Amino acid sequence: MPRLQADADRSRWVPVTESLGLRGRRHRRAAIGMLLQQATGAFGAPSLPGGGLSAWAMSQAVPFLMRRAAGRVLAWVWRDDPELVVVVAQVQQATPQVRLARSAIPKRPEDTEAFQGTYLGRGEKMTVPLPADGRTPPFATYTWDLGPHLVSVTAVCSDRERFGTVIGDVDALARGIRVVDDLMIGDAPTVLRIDPA
């Protein structure tokens, strides 16, 4: 299975994927807290007591879960305000079920545009800065169809008024996403092996 890599600007973004234990826990907890708050608000549920404890517990588990994903999922938060923006990138096999689910996502033509990635080529960007439902946070989704695999990047912002100020940096992050894969090369007369040492 291929993995994702990205050249995220460390002055803007804090990687959640690479932060284990105490390192980066404040950013992880803030990001997860924001996502939990947006999710409960989107479904009309009241804030749950102990939400801070839930965010803390999830912030401890998320890096280990992402490490088990072996590079198929990457995540970042905005350095200056971790509760403002969360970006998640993932690569998955383009099974018929995944393609069907993707085609069922409601899209308006005015929300989508072509998006050029530095490494992935031409993809699609869908931006929804002002969702019709006031409880839904603004978001942007970038998608590349690579044939056997789909790469998607989703950015969720907690503040409608500030969404426009960060989307340029999200674009730059999405452009830097690339796919890497380990190739198994067998021994053959036409293959030259070079010792790494």
mmCIF file with all atom_site columns, C-alpha atoms in Angstrom:
data_model
loop_
_atom_site.group_PDB
_atom_site.id
_atom_site.type_symbol
_atom_site.label_atom_id
_atom_site.label_alt_id
_atom_site.label_comp_id
_atom_site.label_asym_id
_atom_site.label_entity_id
_atom_site.label_seq_id
_atom_site.pdbx_PDB_ins_code
_atom_site.Cartn_x
_atom_site.Cartn_y
_atom_site.Cartn_z
_atom_site.occupancy
_atom_site.B_iso_or_equiv
_atom_site.pdbx_formal_charge
_atom_site.auth_seq_id
_atom_site.auth_comp_id
_atom_site.auth_asym_id
_atom_site.auth_atom_id
_atom_site.pdbx_PDB_model_num
ATOM 1   C CA . MET A 1 1   ? 0.000   0.000   0.000   1.00 0.00 ? 1   MET A CA 1
ATOM 2   C CA . PRO A 1 2   ? 1.431   3.420   -0.871  1.00 0.00 ? 2   PRO A CA 1
ATOM 3   C CA . ARG A 1 3   ? 2.131   6.028   1.804   1.00 0.00 ? 3   ARG A CA 1
ATOM 4   C CA . LEU A 1 4   ? 1.771   9.793   1.911   1.00 0.00 ? 4   LEU A CA 1
ATOM 5   C CA . GLN A 1 5   ? 4.472   12.374  2.443   1.00 0.00 ? 5   GLN A CA 1
ATOM 6   C CA . ALA A 1 6   ? 4.194   16.145  2.544   1.00 0.00 ? 6   ALA A CA 1
ATOM 7   C CA . ASP A 1 7   ? 6.389   19.219  2.751   1.00 0.00 ? 7   ASP A CA 1
ATOM 8   C CA . ALA A 1 8   ? 4.382   21.065  5.391   1.00 0.00 ? 8   ALA A CA 1
ATOM 9   C CA . ASP A 1 9   ? 5.684   24.474  6.439   1.00 0.00 ? 9   ASP A CA 1
ATOM 10  C CA . ARG A 1 10  ? 6.678   23.900  10.089  1.00 0.00 ? 10  ARG A CA 1
ATOM 11  C CA . SER A 1 11  ? 6.232   27.613  10.845  1.00 0.00 ? 11  SER A CA 1
ATOM 12  C CA . ARG A 1 12  ? 2.521   27.212  9.969   1.00 0.00 ? 12  ARG A CA 1
ATOM 13  C CA . TRP A 1 13  ? 1.633   23.590  10.724  1.00 0.00 ? 13  TRP A CA 1
ATOM 14  C CA . VAL A 1 14  ? 2.210   21.143  13.563  1.00 0.00 ? 14  VAL A CA 1
ATOM 15  C CA . PRO A 1 15  ? 2.110   17.491  12.443  1.00 0.00 ? 15  PRO A CA 1
ATOM 16  C CA . VAL A 1 16  ? -0.171  15.382  14.603  1.00 0.00 ? 16  VAL A CA 1
ATOM 17  C CA . THR A 1 17  ? 0.987   12.178  12.935  1.00 0.00 ? 17  THR A CA 1
ATOM 18  C CA . GLU A 1 18  ? 4.557   12.418  14.187  1.00 0.00 ? 18  GLU A CA 1
ATOM 19  C CA . SER A 1 19  ? 3.818   13.689  17.680  1.00 0.00 ? 19  SER A CA 1
ATOM 20  C CA . LEU A 1 20  ? 3.896   10.976  20.329  1.00 0.00 ? 20  LEU A CA 1
ATOM 21  C CA . GLY A 1 21  ? 3.511   11.163  24.092  1.00 0.00 ? 21  GLY A CA 1
ATOM 22  C CA . LEU A 1 22  ? 4.010   14.609  25.576  1.00 0.00 ? 22  LEU A CA 1
ATOM 23  C CA . ARG A 1 23  ? 5.385   16.122  22.379  1.00 0.00 ? 23  ARG A CA 1
ATOM 24  C CA . GLY A 1 24  ? 2.623   17.986  20.561  1.00 0.00 ? 24  GLY A CA 1
ATOM 25  C CA . ARG A 1 25  ? -0.083  16.922  22.997  1.00 0.00 ? 25  ARG A CA 1
ATOM 26  C CA . ARG A 1 26  ? -1.465  20.478  23.399  1.00 0.00 ? 26  ARG A CA 1
ATOM 27  C CA . HIS A 1 27  ? -1.974  20.767  19.642  1.00 0.00 ? 27  HIS A CA 1
ATOM 28  C CA . ARG A 1 28  ? -3.463  17.276  19.375  1.00 0.00 ? 28  ARG A CA 1
ATOM 29  C CA . ARG A 1 29  ? -5.870  17.864  22.229  1.00 0.00 ? 29  ARG A CA 1
ATOM 30  C CA . ALA A 1 30  ? -7.002  21.233  20.865  1.00 0.00 ? 30  ALA A CA 1
ATOM 31  C CA . ALA A 1 31  ? -7.548  19.832  17.377  1.00 0.00 ? 31  ALA A CA 1
ATOM 32  C CA . ILE A 1 32  ? -9.497  16.808  18.596  1.00 0.00 ? 32  ILE A CA 1
ATOM 33  C CA . GLY A 1 33  ? -11.536 18.998  20.935  1.00 0.00 ? 33  GLY A CA 1
ATOM 34  C CA . MET A 1 34  ? -12.449 21.263  18.032  1.00 0.00 ? 34  MET A CA 1
ATOM 35  C CA . LEU A 1 35  ? -13.452 18.324  15.836  1.00 0.00 ? 35  LEU A CA 1
ATOM 36  C CA . LEU A 1 36  ? -15.553 16.801  18.622  1.00 0.00 ? 36  LEU A CA 1
ATOM 37  C CA . GLN A 1 37  ? -17.270 20.130  19.245  1.00 0.00 ? 37  GLN A CA 1
ATOM 38  C CA . GLN A 1 38  ? -17.996 20.605  15.524  1.00 0.00 ? 38  GLN A CA 1
ATOM 39  C CA . ALA A 1 39  ? -19.276 17.040  15.205  1.00 0.00 ? 39  ALA A CA 1
ATOM 40  C CA . THR A 1 40  ? -21.654 17.292  18.154  1.00 0.00 ? 40  THR A CA 1
ATOM 41  C CA . GLY A 1 41  ? -22.824 20.708  16.963  1.00 0.00 ? 41  GLY A CA 1
ATOM 42  C CA . ALA A 1 42  ? -23.433 19.433  13.424  1.00 0.00 ? 42  ALA A CA 1
ATOM 43  C CA . PHE A 1 43  ? -25.694 16.670  14.738  1.00 0.00 ? 43  PHE A CA 1
ATOM 44  C CA . GLY A 1 44  ? -27.488 19.018  17.120  1.00 0.00 ? 44  GLY A CA 1
ATOM 45  C CA . ALA A 1 45  ? -26.265 17.212  20.215  1.00 0.00 ? 45  ALA A CA 1
ATOM 46  C CA . PRO A 1 46  ? -25.540 19.198  23.353  1.00 0.00 ? 46  PRO A CA 1
ATOM 47  C CA . SER A 1 47  ? -21.961 19.432  24.574  1.00 0.00 ? 47  SER A CA 1
ATOM 48  C CA . LEU A 1 48  ? -21.111 16.374  26.574  1.00 0.00 ? 48  LEU A CA 1
ATOM 49  C CA . PRO A 1 49  ? -19.775 16.686  30.121  1.00 0.00 ? 49  PRO A CA 1
ATOM 50  C CA . GLY A 1 50  ? -16.196 15.593  30.352  1.00 0.00 ? 50  GLY A CA 1
ATOM 51  C CA . GLY A 1 51  ? -15.523 16.624  26.755  1.00 0.00 ? 51  GLY A CA 1
ATOM 52  C CA . GLY A 1 52  ? -12.081 17.841  27.761  1.00 0.00 ? 52  GLY A CA 1
ATOM 53  C CA . LEU A 1 53  ? -11.260 14.424  29.193  1.00 0.00 ? 53  LEU A CA 1
ATOM 54  C CA . SER A 1 54  ? -12.481 12.764  25.994  1.00 0.00 ? 54  SER A CA 1
ATOM 55  C CA . ALA A 1 55  ? -10.299 15.058  23.891  1.00 0.00 ? 55  ALA A CA 1
ATOM 56  C CA . TRP A 1 56  ? -7.306  14.329  26.129  1.00 0.00 ? 56  TRP A CA 1
ATOM 57  C CA . ALA A 1 57  ? -7.817  10.552  25.922  1.00 0.00 ? 57  ALA A CA 1
ATOM 58  C CA . MET A 1 58  ? -8.215  10.659  22.164  1.00 0.00 ? 58  MET A CA 1
ATOM 59  C CA . SER A 1 59  ? -5.171  12.907  21.821  1.00 0.00 ? 59  SER A CA 1
ATOM 60  C CA . GLN A 1 60  ? -3.091  10.208  23.490  1.00 0.00 ? 60  GLN A CA 1
ATOM 61  C CA . ALA A 1 61  ? -4.449  7.431   21.260  1.00 0.00 ? 61  ALA A CA 1
ATOM 62  C CA . VAL A 1 62  ? -4.517  9.206   17.885  1.00 0.00 ? 62  VAL A CA 1
ATOM 63  C CA . PRO A 1 63  ? -0.747  9.191   17.186  1.00 0.00 ? 63  PRO A CA 1
ATOM 64  C CA . PHE A 1 64  ? -0.539  5.445   17.843  1.00 0.00 ? 64  PHE A CA 1
ATOM 65  C CA . LEU A 1 65  ? -3.515  4.795   15.580  1.00 0.00 ? 65  LEU A CA 1
ATOM 66  C CA . MET A 1 66  ? -1.939  6.934   12.870  1.00 0.00 ? 66  MET A CA 1
ATOM 67  C CA . ARG A 1 67  ? 1.362   5.150   13.273  1.00 0.00 ? 67  ARG A CA 1
ATOM 68  C CA . ARG A 1 68  ? -0.483  1.871   12.705  1.00 0.00 ? 68  ARG A CA 1
ATOM 69  C CA . ALA A 1 69  ? -1.909  3.411   9.526   1.00 0.00 ? 69  ALA A CA 1
ATOM 70  C CA . ALA A 1 70  ? 1.712   3.366   8.275   1.00 0.00 ? 70  ALA A CA 1
ATOM 71  C CA . GLY A 1 71  ? 1.625   6.673   6.440   1.00 0.00 ? 71  GLY A CA 1
ATOM 72  C CA . ARG A 1 72  ? -1.788  6.201   4.859   1.00 0.00 ? 72  ARG A CA 1
ATOM 73  C CA . VAL A 1 73  ? -3.116  9.050   7.049   1.00 0.00 ? 73  VAL A CA 1
ATOM 74  C CA . LEU A 1 74  ? -1.383  12.336  7.895   1.00 0.00 ? 74  LEU A CA 1
ATOM 75  C CA . ALA A 1 75  ? -2.771  15.196  9.979   1.00 0.00 ? 75  ALA A CA 1
ATOM 76  C CA . TRP A 1 76  ? -1.768  18.743  10.907  1.00 0.00 ? 76  TRP A CA 1
ATOM 77  C CA . VAL A 1 77  ? -3.087  21.604  13.016  1.00 0.00 ? 77  VAL A CA 1
ATOM 78  C CA . TRP A 1 78  ? -2.552  25.340  12.661  1.00 0.00 ? 78  TRP A CA 1
ATOM 79  C CA . ARG A 1 79  ? 0.463   26.263  14.786  1.00 0.00 ? 79  ARG A CA 1
ATOM 80  C CA . ASP A 1 80  ? -0.771  29.648  16.024  1.00 0.00 ? 80  ASP A CA 1
ATOM 81  C CA . ASP A 1 81  ? -4.257  28.397  16.891  1.00 0.00 ? 81  ASP A CA 1
ATOM 82  C CA . PRO A 1 82  ? -4.643  24.585  17.006  1.00 0.00 ? 82  PRO A CA 1
ATOM 83  C CA . GLU A 1 83  ? -8.407  24.892  17.440  1.00 0.00 ? 83  GLU A CA 1
ATOM 84  C CA . LEU A 1 84  ? -8.783  26.900  14.231  1.00 0.00 ? 84  LEU A CA 1
ATOM 85  C CA . VAL A 1 85  ? -7.840  24.466  11.449  1.00 0.00 ? 85  VAL A CA 1
ATOM 86  C CA . VAL A 1 86  ? -7.330  20.709  11.236  1.00 0.00 ? 86  VAL A CA 1
ATOM 87  C CA . VAL A 1 87  ? -6.089  19.126  7.987   1.00 0.00 ? 87  VAL A CA 1
ATOM 88  C CA . VAL A 1 88  ? -6.206  15.375  7.342   1.00 0.00 ? 88  VAL A CA 1
ATOM 89  C CA . ALA A 1 89  ? -4.749  13.664  4.265   1.00 0.00 ? 89  ALA A CA 1
ATOM 90  C CA . GLN A 1 90  ? -5.352  10.028  3.398   1.00 0.00 ? 90  GLN A CA 1
ATOM 91  C CA . VAL A 1 91  ? -4.739  7.544   0.631   1.00 0.00 ? 91  VAL A CA 1
ATOM 92  C CA . GLN A 1 92  ? -7.084  4.601   0.120   1.00 0.00 ? 92  GLN A CA 1
ATOM 93  C CA . GLN A 1 93  ? -7.746  1.904   -2.416  1.00 0.00 ? 93  GLN A CA 1
ATOM 94  C CA . ALA A 1 94  ? -10.247 2.991   -5.039  1.00 0.00 ? 94  ALA A CA 1
ATOM 95  C CA . THR A 1 95  ? -12.658 0.119   -4.499  1.00 0.00 ? 95  THR A CA 1
ATOM 96  C CA . PRO A 1 96  ? -16.112 0.256   -6.137  1.00 0.00 ? 96  PRO A CA 1
ATOM 97  C CA . GLN A 1 97  ? -17.605 0.995   -2.706  1.00 0.00 ? 97  GLN A CA 1
ATOM 98  C CA . VAL A 1 98  ? -15.261 3.950   -2.156  1.00 0.00 ? 98  VAL A CA 1
ATOM 99  C CA . ARG A 1 99  ? -16.020 5.316   -5.628  1.00 0.00 ? 99  ARG A CA 1
ATOM 100 C CA . LEU A 1 100 ? -19.759 4.946   -5.036  1.00 0.00 ? 100 LEU A CA 1
ATOM 101 C CA . ALA A 1 101 ? -19.557 6.753   -1.694  1.00 0.00 ? 101 ALA A CA 1
ATOM 102 C CA . ARG A 1 102 ? -17.511 9.537   -3.299  1.00 0.00 ? 102 ARG A CA 1
ATOM 103 C CA . SER A 1 103 ? -20.007 9.986   -6.133  1.00 0.00 ? 103 SER A CA 1
ATOM 104 C CA . ALA A 1 104 ? -22.856 10.258  -3.606  1.00 0.00 ? 104 ALA A CA 1
ATOM 105 C CA . ILE A 1 105 ? -21.348 13.361  -1.961  1.00 0.00 ? 105 ILE A CA 1
ATOM 106 C CA . PRO A 1 106 ? -23.577 16.319  -2.878  1.00 0.00 ? 106 PRO A CA 1
ATOM 107 C CA . LYS A 1 107 ? -21.651 18.924  -4.866  1.00 0.00 ? 107 LYS A CA 1
ATOM 108 C CA . ARG A 1 108 ? -22.611 22.211  -6.423  1.00 0.00 ? 108 ARG A CA 1
ATOM 109 C CA . PRO A 1 109 ? -20.686 23.190  -9.575  1.00 0.00 ? 109 PRO A CA 1
ATOM 110 C CA . GLU A 1 110 ? -19.822 26.569  -8.075  1.00 0.00 ? 110 GLU A CA 1
ATOM 111 C CA . ASP A 1 111 ? -18.132 24.861  -5.100  1.00 0.00 ? 111 ASP A CA 1
ATOM 112 C CA . THR A 1 112 ? -15.691 22.797  -7.180  1.00 0.00 ? 112 THR A CA 1
ATOM 113 C CA . GLU A 1 113 ? -12.682 23.741  -9.273  1.00 0.00 ? 113 GLU A CA 1
ATOM 114 C CA . ALA A 1 114 ? -9.620  22.102  -10.784 1.00 0.00 ? 114 ALA A CA 1
ATOM 115 C CA . PHE A 1 115 ? -6.608  21.990  -8.473  1.00 0.00 ? 115 PHE A CA 1
ATOM 116 C CA . GLN A 1 116 ? -3.019  21.356  -9.545  1.00 0.00 ? 116 GLN A CA 1
ATOM 117 C CA . GLY A 1 117 ? -0.801  19.450  -7.123  1.00 0.00 ? 117 GLY A CA 1
ATOM 118 C CA . THR A 1 118 ? 2.963   19.682  -7.418  1.00 0.00 ? 118 THR A CA 1
ATOM 119 C CA . TYR A 1 119 ? 3.412   15.891  -7.308  1.00 0.00 ? 119 TYR A CA 1
ATOM 120 C CA . LEU A 1 120 ? -0.062  14.433  -7.820  1.00 0.00 ? 120 LEU A CA 1
ATOM 121 C CA . GLY A 1 121 ? -1.002  16.439  -10.903 1.00 0.00 ? 121 GLY A CA 1
ATOM 122 C CA . ARG A 1 122 ? -4.493  17.653  -11.666 1.00 0.00 ? 122 ARG A CA 1
ATOM 123 C CA . GLY A 1 123 ? -7.145  17.045  -9.043  1.00 0.00 ? 123 GLY A CA 1
ATOM 124 C CA . GLU A 1 124 ? -10.343 18.610  -7.772  1.00 0.00 ? 124 GLU A CA 1
ATOM 125 C CA . LYS A 1 125 ? -10.926 21.110  -4.989  1.00 0.00 ? 125 LYS A CA 1
ATOM 126 C CA . MET A 1 126 ? -14.273 21.648  -3.305  1.00 0.00 ? 126 MET A CA 1
ATOM 127 C CA . THR A 1 127 ? -14.560 24.675  -1.033  1.00 0.00 ? 127 THR A CA 1
ATOM 128 C CA . VAL A 1 128 ? -17.580 25.338  1.188   1.00 0.00 ? 128 VAL A CA 1
ATOM 129 C CA . PRO A 1 129 ? -16.821 28.528  3.142   1.00 0.00 ? 129 PRO A CA 1
ATOM 130 C CA . LEU A 1 130 ? -20.440 29.126  4.191   1.00 0.00 ? 130 LEU A CA 1
ATOM 131 C CA . PRO A 1 131 ? -22.375 25.855  4.519   1.00 0.00 ? 131 PRO A CA 1
ATOM 132 C CA . ALA A 1 132 ? -26.149 26.272  4.340   1.00 0.00 ? 132 ALA A CA 1
ATOM 133 C CA . ASP A 1 133 ? -26.492 24.631  7.736   1.00 0.00 ? 133 ASP A CA 1
ATOM 134 C CA . GLY A 1 134 ? -25.139 27.144  10.243  1.00 0.00 ? 134 GLY A CA 1
ATOM 135 C CA . ARG A 1 135 ? -23.914 24.326  12.508  1.00 0.00 ? 135 ARG A CA 1
ATOM 136 C CA . THR A 1 136 ? -21.629 22.887  9.824   1.00 0.00 ? 136 THR A CA 1
ATOM 137 C CA . PRO A 1 137 ? -18.102 24.344  9.903   1.00 0.00 ? 137 PRO A CA 1
ATOM 138 C CA . PRO A 1 138 ? -16.477 25.660  6.712   1.00 0.00 ? 138 PRO A CA 1
ATOM 139 C CA . PHE A 1 139 ? -14.308 23.097  4.973   1.00 0.00 ? 139 PHE A CA 1
ATOM 140 C CA . ALA A 1 140 ? -12.299 22.352  1.847   1.00 0.00 ? 140 ALA A CA 1
ATOM 141 C CA . THR A 1 141 ? -11.655 18.969  0.240   1.00 0.00 ? 141 THR A CA 1
ATOM 142 C CA . TYR A 1 142 ? -8.980  18.173  -2.337  1.00 0.00 ? 142 TYR A CA 1
ATOM 143 C CA . THR A 1 143 ? -9.157  14.898  -4.263  1.00 0.00 ? 143 THR A CA 1
ATOM 144 C CA . TRP A 1 144 ? -6.868  13.125  -6.726  1.00 0.00 ? 144 TRP A CA 1
ATOM 145 C CA . ASP A 1 145 ? -7.930  9.986   -8.580  1.00 0.00 ? 145 ASP A CA 1
ATOM 146 C CA . LEU A 1 146 ? -4.756  7.999   -9.233  1.00 0.00 ? 146 LEU A CA 1
ATOM 147 C CA . GLY A 1 147 ? -6.499  4.973   -10.730 1.00 0.00 ? 147 GLY A CA 1
ATOM 148 C CA . PRO A 1 148 ? -6.002  2.214   -8.160  1.00 0.00 ? 148 PRO A CA 1
ATOM 149 C CA . HIS A 1 149 ? -5.885  4.742   -5.302  1.00 0.00 ? 149 HIS A CA 1
ATOM 150 C CA . LEU A 1 150 ? -7.613  7.938   -4.224  1.00 0.00 ? 150 LEU A CA 1
ATOM 151 C CA . VAL A 1 151 ? -5.834  10.693  -2.320  1.00 0.00 ? 151 VAL A CA 1
ATOM 152 C CA . SER A 1 152 ? -7.925  13.182  -0.380  1.00 0.00 ? 152 SER A CA 1
ATOM 153 C CA . VAL A 1 153 ? -7.079  16.139  1.819   1.00 0.00 ? 153 VAL A CA 1
ATOM 154 C CA . THR A 1 154 ? -9.775  17.625  4.050   1.00 0.00 ? 154 THR A CA 1
ATOM 155 C CA . ALA A 1 155 ? -9.427  20.869  5.992   1.00 0.00 ? 155 ALA A CA 1
ATOM 156 C CA . VAL A 1 156 ? -11.998 21.849  8.628   1.00 0.00 ? 156 VAL A CA 1
ATOM 157 C CA . CYS A 1 157 ? -12.057 25.343  10.130  1.00 0.00 ? 157 CYS A CA 1
ATOM 158 C CA . SER A 1 158 ? -13.849 26.290  13.328  1.00 0.00 ? 158 SER A CA 1
ATOM 159 C CA . ASP A 1 159 ? -14.355 29.972  12.423  1.00 0.00 ? 159 ASP A CA 1
ATOM 160 C CA . ARG A 1 160 ? -16.309 31.054  9.340   1.00 0.00 ? 160 ARG A CA 1
ATOM 161 C CA . GLU A 1 161 ? -14.858 34.556  9.443   1.00 0.00 ? 161 GLU A CA 1
ATOM 162 C CA . ARG A 1 162 ? -11.255 33.349  9.478   1.00 0.00 ? 162 ARG A CA 1
ATOM 163 C CA . PHE A 1 163 ? -11.623 30.567  6.909   1.00 0.00 ? 163 PHE A CA 1
ATOM 164 C CA . GLY A 1 164 ? -10.573 32.857  4.069   1.00 0.00 ? 164 GLY A CA 1
ATOM 165 C CA . THR A 1 165 ? -7.382  33.884  5.876   1.00 0.00 ? 165 THR A CA 1
ATOM 166 C CA . VAL A 1 166 ? -6.028  30.325  6.115   1.00 0.00 ? 166 VAL A CA 1
ATOM 167 C CA . ILE A 1 167 ? -7.245  28.658  2.910   1.00 0.00 ? 167 ILE A CA 1
ATOM 168 C CA . GLY A 1 168 ? -4.168  29.852  0.999   1.00 0.00 ? 168 GLY A CA 1
ATOM 169 C CA . ASP A 1 169 ? -1.907  28.008  3.424   1.00 0.00 ? 169 ASP A CA 1
ATOM 170 C CA . VAL A 1 170 ? -4.123  24.932  3.191   1.00 0.00 ? 170 VAL A CA 1
ATOM 171 C CA . ASP A 1 171 ? -3.759  25.086  -0.608  1.00 0.00 ? 171 ASP A CA 1
ATOM 172 C CA . ALA A 1 172 ? 0.033   25.176  -0.254  1.00 0.00 ? 172 ALA A CA 1
ATOM 173 C CA . LEU A 1 173 ? -0.034  22.183  2.111   1.00 0.00 ? 173 LEU A CA 1
ATOM 174 C CA . ALA A 1 174 ? -2.291  20.197  -0.234  1.00 0.00 ? 174 ALA A CA 1
ATOM 175 C CA . ARG A 1 175 ? -0.037  20.954  -3.219  1.00 0.00 ? 175 ARG A CA 1
ATOM 176 C CA . GLY A 1 176 ? 2.921   19.389  -1.409  1.00 0.00 ? 176 GLY A CA 1
ATOM 177 C CA . ILE A 1 177 ? 1.262   16.006  -0.820  1.00 0.00 ? 177 ILE A CA 1
ATOM 178 C CA . ARG A 1 178 ? 2.901   13.112  -2.644  1.00 0.00 ? 178 ARG A CA 1
ATOM 179 C CA . VAL A 1 179 ? 2.587   9.335   -2.747  1.00 0.00 ? 179 VAL A CA 1
ATOM 180 C CA . VAL A 1 180 ? 5.552   7.048   -2.115  1.00 0.00 ? 180 VAL A CA 1
ATOM 181 C CA . ASP A 1 181 ? 5.638   3.287   -2.372  1.00 0.00 ? 181 ASP A CA 1
ATOM 182 C CA . ASP A 1 182 ? 8.126   0.528   -1.657  1.00 0.00 ? 182 ASP A CA 1
ATOM 183 C CA . LEU A 1 183 ? 8.975   -1.441  -4.761  1.00 0.00 ? 183 LEU A CA 1
ATOM 184 C CA . MET A 1 184 ? 10.141  -5.022  -4.448  1.00 0.00 ? 184 MET A CA 1
ATOM 185 C CA . ILE A 1 185 ? 12.875  -5.721  -6.992  1.00 0.00 ? 185 ILE A CA 1
ATOM 186 C CA . GLY A 1 186 ? 13.678  -9.337  -7.550  1.00 0.00 ? 186 GLY A CA 1
ATOM 187 C CA . ASP A 1 187 ? 17.060  -10.720 -8.592  1.00 0.00 ? 187 ASP A CA 1
ATOM 188 C CA . ALA A 1 188 ? 17.331  -10.896 -12.366 1.00 0.00 ? 188 ALA A CA 1
ATOM 189 C CA . PRO A 1 189 ? 20.176  -10.687 -14.892 1.00 0.00 ? 189 PRO A CA 1
ATOM 190 C CA . THR A 1 190 ? 18.886  -7.280  -16.040 1.00 0.00 ? 190 THR A CA 1
ATOM 191 C CA . VAL A 1 191 ? 18.730  -5.761  -12.520 1.00 0.00 ? 191 VAL A CA 1
ATOM 192 C CA . LEU A 1 192 ? 21.781  -4.005  -11.138 1.00 0.00 ? 192 LEU A CA 1
ATOM 193 C CA . ARG A 1 193 ? 21.970  -4.123  -7.344  1.00 0.00 ? 193 ARG A CA 1
ATOM 194 C CA . ILE A 1 194 ? 23.932  -1.376  -5.593  1.00 0.00 ? 194 ILE A CA 1
ATOM 195 C CA . ASP A 1 195 ? 24.966  -1.905  -1.980  1.00 0.00 ? 195 ASP A CA 1
ATOM 196 C CA . PRO A 1 196 ? 23.718  1.068   0.097   1.00 0.00 ? 196 PRO A CA 1
ATOM 197 C CA . ALA A 1 197 ? 27.021  1.036   2.037   1.00 0.00 ? 197 ALA A CA 1
#
